[in-house]
PDB file of C-alpha atoms in Angstrom:
ATOM      1  CA  MET A   1     -10.346 -18.794  11.733  1.00 68.00           C
ATOM      2  CA  LYS A   2     -10.227 -15.111  11.057  1.00 85.00           C
ATOM      3  CA  ASN A   3     -11.249 -12.744  13.600  1.00 94.00           C
ATOM      4  CA  LEU A   4     -13.978 -10.048  12.083  1.00 90.00           C
ATOM      5  CA  ILE A   5     -14.448  -6.885  12.678  1.00 90.00           C
ATOM      6  CA  GLN A   6     -17.030  -4.024  11.939  1.00 90.00           C
ATOM      7  CA  CYS A   7     -15.667  -2.495   8.485  1.00 90.00           C
ATOM      8  CA  PRO A   8     -13.945   1.039   9.611  1.00 89.00           C
ATOM      9  CA  THR A   9     -15.565   2.740   6.674  1.00 87.00           C
ATOM     10  CA  CYS A  10     -19.423   1.917   6.512  1.00 82.00           C
ATOM     11  CA  VAL A  11     -21.814   1.636   9.189  1.00 67.00           C
ATOM     12  CA  LYS A  12     -25.006   0.840   7.686  1.00 62.00           C
ATOM     13  CA  ASN A  13     -24.720   1.353   4.407  1.00 65.00           C
ATOM     14  CA  THR A  14     -22.459  -1.721   2.920  1.00 64.00           C
ATOM     15  CA  PHE A  15     -23.775  -1.484  -0.659  1.00 71.00           C
ATOM     16  CA  ASP A  16     -20.971   0.533  -2.347  1.00 80.00           C
ATOM     17  CA  CYS A  17     -18.328  -0.004   0.814  1.00 86.00           C
ATOM     18  CA  LYS A  18     -14.813  -0.628  -1.453  1.00 86.00           C
ATOM     19  CA  THR A  19     -13.239  -1.099   2.151  1.00 88.00           C
ATOM     20  CA  CYS A  20     -15.049  -4.274   2.694  1.00 88.00           C
ATOM     21  CA  ASN A  21     -16.665  -5.038  -0.621  1.00 85.00           C
ATOM     22  CA  GLY A  22     -20.185  -4.952   0.987  1.00 84.00           C
ATOM     23  CA  LEU A  23     -19.483  -7.272   4.102  1.00 85.00           C
ATOM     24  CA  GLY A  24     -20.005  -4.784   6.537  1.00 87.00           C
ATOM     25  CA  LEU A  25     -16.493  -6.836   8.471  1.00 88.00           C
ATOM     26  CA  VAL A  26     -12.976  -6.651   7.564  1.00 92.00           C
ATOM     27  CA  ASP A  27      -9.970  -8.933   9.050  1.00 94.00           C
ATOM     28  CA  GLN A  28      -8.975  -7.706  12.211  1.00 95.00           C
ATOM     29  CA  GLU A  29      -5.251  -8.760  12.413  1.00 96.00           C
ATOM     30  CA  LEU A  30      -4.900  -7.488   8.634  1.00 96.00           C
ATOM     31  CA  TYR A  31      -6.570  -3.807   9.744  1.00 95.00           C
ATOM     32  CA  GLU A  32      -4.333  -3.975  12.932  1.00 96.00           C
ATOM     33  CA  GLN A  33      -1.181  -4.722  10.219  1.00 96.00           C
ATOM     34  CA  LEU A  34      -2.339  -1.720   7.892  1.00 97.00           C
ATOM     35  CA  ARG A  35      -2.966   0.341  11.068  1.00 95.00           C
ATOM     36  CA  ALA A  36       0.393  -0.115  12.366  1.00 97.00           C
ATOM     37  CA  LEU A  37       2.068   0.465   9.101  1.00 97.00           C
ATOM     38  CA  ALA A  38      -0.103   3.403   8.245  1.00 95.00           C
ATOM     39  CA  ASN A  39       1.125   4.850  11.748  1.00 94.00           C
ATOM     40  CA  LYS A  40       4.728   4.023  10.653  1.00 94.00           C
ATOM     41  CA  LEU A  41       4.290   6.191   7.597  1.00 93.00           C
ATOM     42  CA  ARG A  42       2.922   8.939   9.021  1.00 90.00           C
ATOM     43  CA  THR A  43       5.268   9.433  12.268  1.00 88.00           C
ATOM     44  CA  GLU A  44       8.993   8.245  10.668  1.00 89.00           C
ATOM     45  CA  THR A  45      10.183  10.017   7.320  1.00 86.00           C
ATOM     46  CA  GLN A  46      11.790   6.611   5.656  1.00 89.00           C
ATOM     47  CA  ILE A  47      14.395   6.729   3.056  1.00 89.00           C
ATOM     48  CA  PRO A  48      14.502   7.032  -0.454  1.00 89.00           C
ATOM     49  CA  LEU A  49      13.283   3.534  -2.119  1.00 93.00           C
ATOM     50  CA  GLN A  50      12.366   1.989   1.611  1.00 95.00           C
ATOM     51  CA  TYR A  51       9.611  -0.471   0.669  1.00 97.00           C
ATOM     52  CA  PHE A  52       7.114  -2.321   2.547  1.00 97.00           C
ATOM     53  CA  ALA A  53       5.280  -4.947   1.679  1.00 95.00           C
ATOM     54  CA  VAL A  54       1.742  -6.443   3.443  1.00 96.00           C
ATOM     55  CA  SER A  55      -0.721  -8.799   1.867  1.00 95.00           C
ATOM     56  CA  THR A  56      -1.088  -8.018  -2.178  1.00 95.00           C
ATOM     57  CA  LEU A  57       0.680  -5.008  -1.504  1.00 97.00           C
ATOM     58  CA  PHE A  58       4.351  -3.739  -1.874  1.00 97.00           C
ATOM     59  CA  LEU A  59       4.996  -0.018  -1.512  1.00 97.00           C
ATOM     60  CA  VAL A  60       7.871   1.955  -2.263  1.00 97.00           C
ATOM     61  CA  ASN A  61       8.878   5.327  -1.109  1.00 95.00           C
ATOM     62  CA  VAL A  62       9.120   7.459  -3.902  1.00 94.00           C
ATOM     63  CA  SER A  63       9.954  10.878  -2.238  1.00 90.00           C
ATOM     64  CA  LEU A  64      12.354  12.858  -3.648  1.00 82.00           C
ATOM     65  CA  THR A  65      13.388  14.003   0.000  1.00 79.00           C
ATOM     66  CA  GLU A  66      13.697  12.756   3.778  1.00 77.00           C
ATOM     67  CA  ASN A  67      12.602  16.379   4.817  1.00 78.00           C
ATOM     68  CA  PRO A  68       9.357  15.533   7.120  1.00 74.00           C
ATOM     69  CA  ASP A  69       7.583  18.746   6.310  1.00 78.00           C
ATOM     70  CA  HIS A  70       7.677  17.827   2.320  1.00 82.00           C
ATOM     71  CA  ASN A  71       4.808  14.838   1.022  1.00 87.00           C
ATOM     72  CA  GLN A  72       5.881  11.406   1.515  1.00 91.00           C
ATOM     73  CA  VAL A  73       4.804   9.604  -1.344  1.00 94.00           C
ATOM     74  CA  TYR A  74       4.680   5.743  -1.939  1.00 96.00           C
ATOM     75  CA  ALA A  75       4.335   4.093  -4.959  1.00 97.00           C
ATOM     76  CA  VAL A  76       1.911   1.288  -4.483  1.00 98.00           C
ATOM     77  CA  TYR A  77       2.013  -2.044  -6.235  1.00 97.00           C
ATOM     78  CA  LYS A  78      -0.685  -5.062  -5.876  1.00 97.00           C
ATOM     79  CA  PHE A  79      -0.027  -8.159  -6.609  1.00 95.00           C
ATOM     80  CA  ASP A  80      -1.918 -10.085  -9.431  1.00 91.00           C
ATOM     81  CA  GLU A  81      -3.077 -13.448 -10.062  1.00 83.00           C
ATOM     82  CA  ILE A  82       0.047 -14.198 -12.331  1.00 86.00           C
ATOM     83  CA  ASN A  83       3.037 -12.975 -10.191  1.00 86.00           C
ATOM     84  CA  ASN A  84       3.492  -9.670 -11.200  1.00 93.00           C
ATOM     85  CA  TYR A  85       3.196  -6.537  -9.142  1.00 96.00           C
ATOM     86  CA  PHE A  86       1.331  -3.598 -11.018  1.00 97.00           C
ATOM     87  CA  LYS A  87       1.409  -0.058 -10.235  1.00 97.00           C
ATOM     88  CA  VAL A  88      -2.159   1.053  -9.070  1.00 97.00           C
ATOM     89  CA  ASP A  89      -1.592   4.402  -7.273  1.00 96.00           C
ATOM     90  CA  ALA A  90       0.439   6.489  -5.492  1.00 95.00           C
ATOM     91  CA  LEU A  91      -0.385   7.138  -1.750  1.00 95.00           C
ATOM     92  CA  THR A  92       0.651  10.400   0.120  1.00 92.00           C
ATOM     93  CA  VAL A  93       1.048   9.646   3.652  1.00 92.00           C
ATOM     94  CA  ASN A  94       1.621  12.595   5.542  1.00 87.00           C
ATOM     95  CA  VAL A  95      -1.312  14.785   4.172  1.00 82.00           C
ATOM     96  CA  PRO A  96      -2.152  17.042   7.419  1.00 81.00           C
ATOM     97  CA  ALA A  97      -6.159  16.311   7.021  1.00 74.00           C
ATOM     98  CA  LYS A  98      -5.580  12.108   6.882  1.00 78.00           C
ATOM     99  CA  ASP A  99      -5.014  10.427   9.794  1.00 89.00           C
ATOM    100  CA  ALA A 100      -2.977   6.947  10.180  1.00 91.00           C
ATOM    101  CA  GLU A 101      -6.940   5.591  10.434  1.00 92.00           C
ATOM    102  CA  HIS A 102      -7.444   7.228   6.669  1.00 92.00           C
ATOM    103  CA  VAL A 103      -4.284   5.586   5.052  1.00 95.00           C
ATOM    104  CA  ALA A 104      -4.852   2.120   6.523  1.00 95.00           C
ATOM    105  CA  VAL A 105      -8.550   2.393   5.300  1.00 94.00           C
ATOM    106  CA  ALA A 106      -7.057   3.499   1.687  1.00 95.00           C
ATOM    107  CA  LEU A 107      -4.422   0.882   1.730  1.00 97.00           C
ATOM    108  CA  LEU A 108      -7.198  -1.830   2.934  1.00 95.00           C
ATOM    109  CA  GLU A 109      -9.628  -0.804  -0.056  1.00 94.00           C
ATOM    110  CA  PHE A 110      -6.091  -1.394  -2.492  1.00 96.00           C
ATOM    111  CA  ILE A 111      -6.493  -4.639  -0.877  1.00 95.00           C
ATOM    112  CA  ASN A 112      -9.711  -5.474  -1.569  1.00 92.00           C
ATOM    113  CA  GLN A 113     -10.761  -4.110  -5.057  1.00 92.00           C
ATOM    114  CA  PRO A 114      -9.860  -6.668  -7.405  1.00 92.00           C
ATOM    115  CA  MET A 115      -7.182  -5.965 -10.486  1.00 93.00           C
ATOM    116  CA  SER A 116      -9.865  -5.550 -12.780  1.00 92.00           C
ATOM    117  CA  GLU A 117     -10.615  -2.019 -10.951  1.00 92.00           C
ATOM    118  CA  TYR A 118      -7.298  -1.004 -11.682  1.00 94.00           C
ATOM    119  CA  GLU A 119      -7.212  -1.177 -15.423  1.00 93.00           C
ATOM    120  CA  SER A 120      -6.966   2.397 -16.358  1.00 94.00           C
ATOM    121  CA  GLU A 121      -4.641   2.884 -13.761  1.00 93.00           C
ATOM    122  CA  ILE A 122      -2.474  -0.038 -14.932  1.00 94.00           C
ATOM    123  CA  ARG A 123      -2.211   1.483 -18.570  1.00 93.00           C
ATOM    124  CA  ALA A 124      -1.731   4.800 -17.093  1.00 94.00           C
ATOM    125  CA  TYR A 125       1.211   4.106 -15.365  1.00 93.00           C
ATOM    126  CA  ASP A 126       2.468   1.191 -17.208  1.00 94.00           C
ATOM    127  CA  ASP A 127       4.850   0.026 -14.329  1.00 95.00           C
ATOM    128  CA  GLN A 128       4.427  -3.867 -13.599  1.00 94.00           C
ATOM    129  CA  LEU A 129       7.484  -5.723 -11.564  1.00 94.00           C
ATOM    130  CA  THR A 130       8.186  -9.296 -12.045  1.00 94.00           C
ATOM    131  CA  ILE A 131       8.531 -11.455  -8.913  1.00 91.00           C
ATOM    132  CA  GLU A 132      12.431 -11.533 -10.454  1.00 94.00           C
ATOM    133  CA  GLU A 133      12.499  -8.040 -10.587  1.00 95.00           C
ATOM    134  CA  LEU A 134      10.945  -7.412  -7.132  1.00 94.00           C
ATOM    135  CA  GLU A 135      13.574  -9.789  -5.744  1.00 94.00           C
ATOM    136  CA  SER A 136      16.423  -7.967  -7.669  1.00 95.00           C
ATOM    137  CA  PHE A 137      14.953  -4.677  -6.452  1.00 95.00           C
ATOM    138  CA  LYS A 138      15.431  -5.999  -2.873  1.00 95.00           C
ATOM    139  CA  MET A 139      18.778  -6.876  -2.988  1.00 95.00           C
ATOM    140  CA  ARG A 140      19.850  -3.748  -4.720  1.00 95.00           C
ATOM    141  CA  PHE A 141      18.160  -1.972  -1.716  1.00 95.00           C
ATOM    142  CA  SER A 142      19.801  -3.878   0.830  1.00 94.00           C
ATOM    143  CA  HIS A 143      23.206  -2.804  -0.616  1.00 91.00           C
ATOM    144  CA  PHE A 144      21.918   0.747  -1.068  1.00 91.00           C
ATOM    145  CA  GLU A 145      20.593   1.154   2.614  1.00 90.00           C
ATOM    146  CA  ALA A 146      23.876  -0.372   4.176  1.00 91.00           C
ATOM    147  CA  SER A 147      25.935   2.440   2.161  1.00 88.00           C
ATOM    148  CA  TYR A 148      22.832   5.300   3.293  1.00 83.00           C
TER     149      TYR A 148
END
């Protein structure tokens, strides 16, 4: 059984909350995973194309530099029901005004929103990965990472 905690976004008004979909509660284990990932992304500069997979998300570092003084940007892909990952957004993780909590909440919102909410973004980005392409990317990245 999942342990639930109070939604980090809404306190009393859960009606329009995208973080918990109006439930007022979120999965504690998932939220803690997202907080740990958000903290890592904010405090450690990753190499180009470094990726992270959590729940239904696949994040790829699309930053052009390893310089921590520059924006560190991740393409956010979301898994759909027919085994494809669609790019739904790009997330800058080291914006000074945002802390790890903000990044974790953003990731939780991506996870909790249905794919239908991202139709315009999917059309605009026109970027998808099949499971086969994803596995191929992971293999190419491991070769890149080893030679980096």
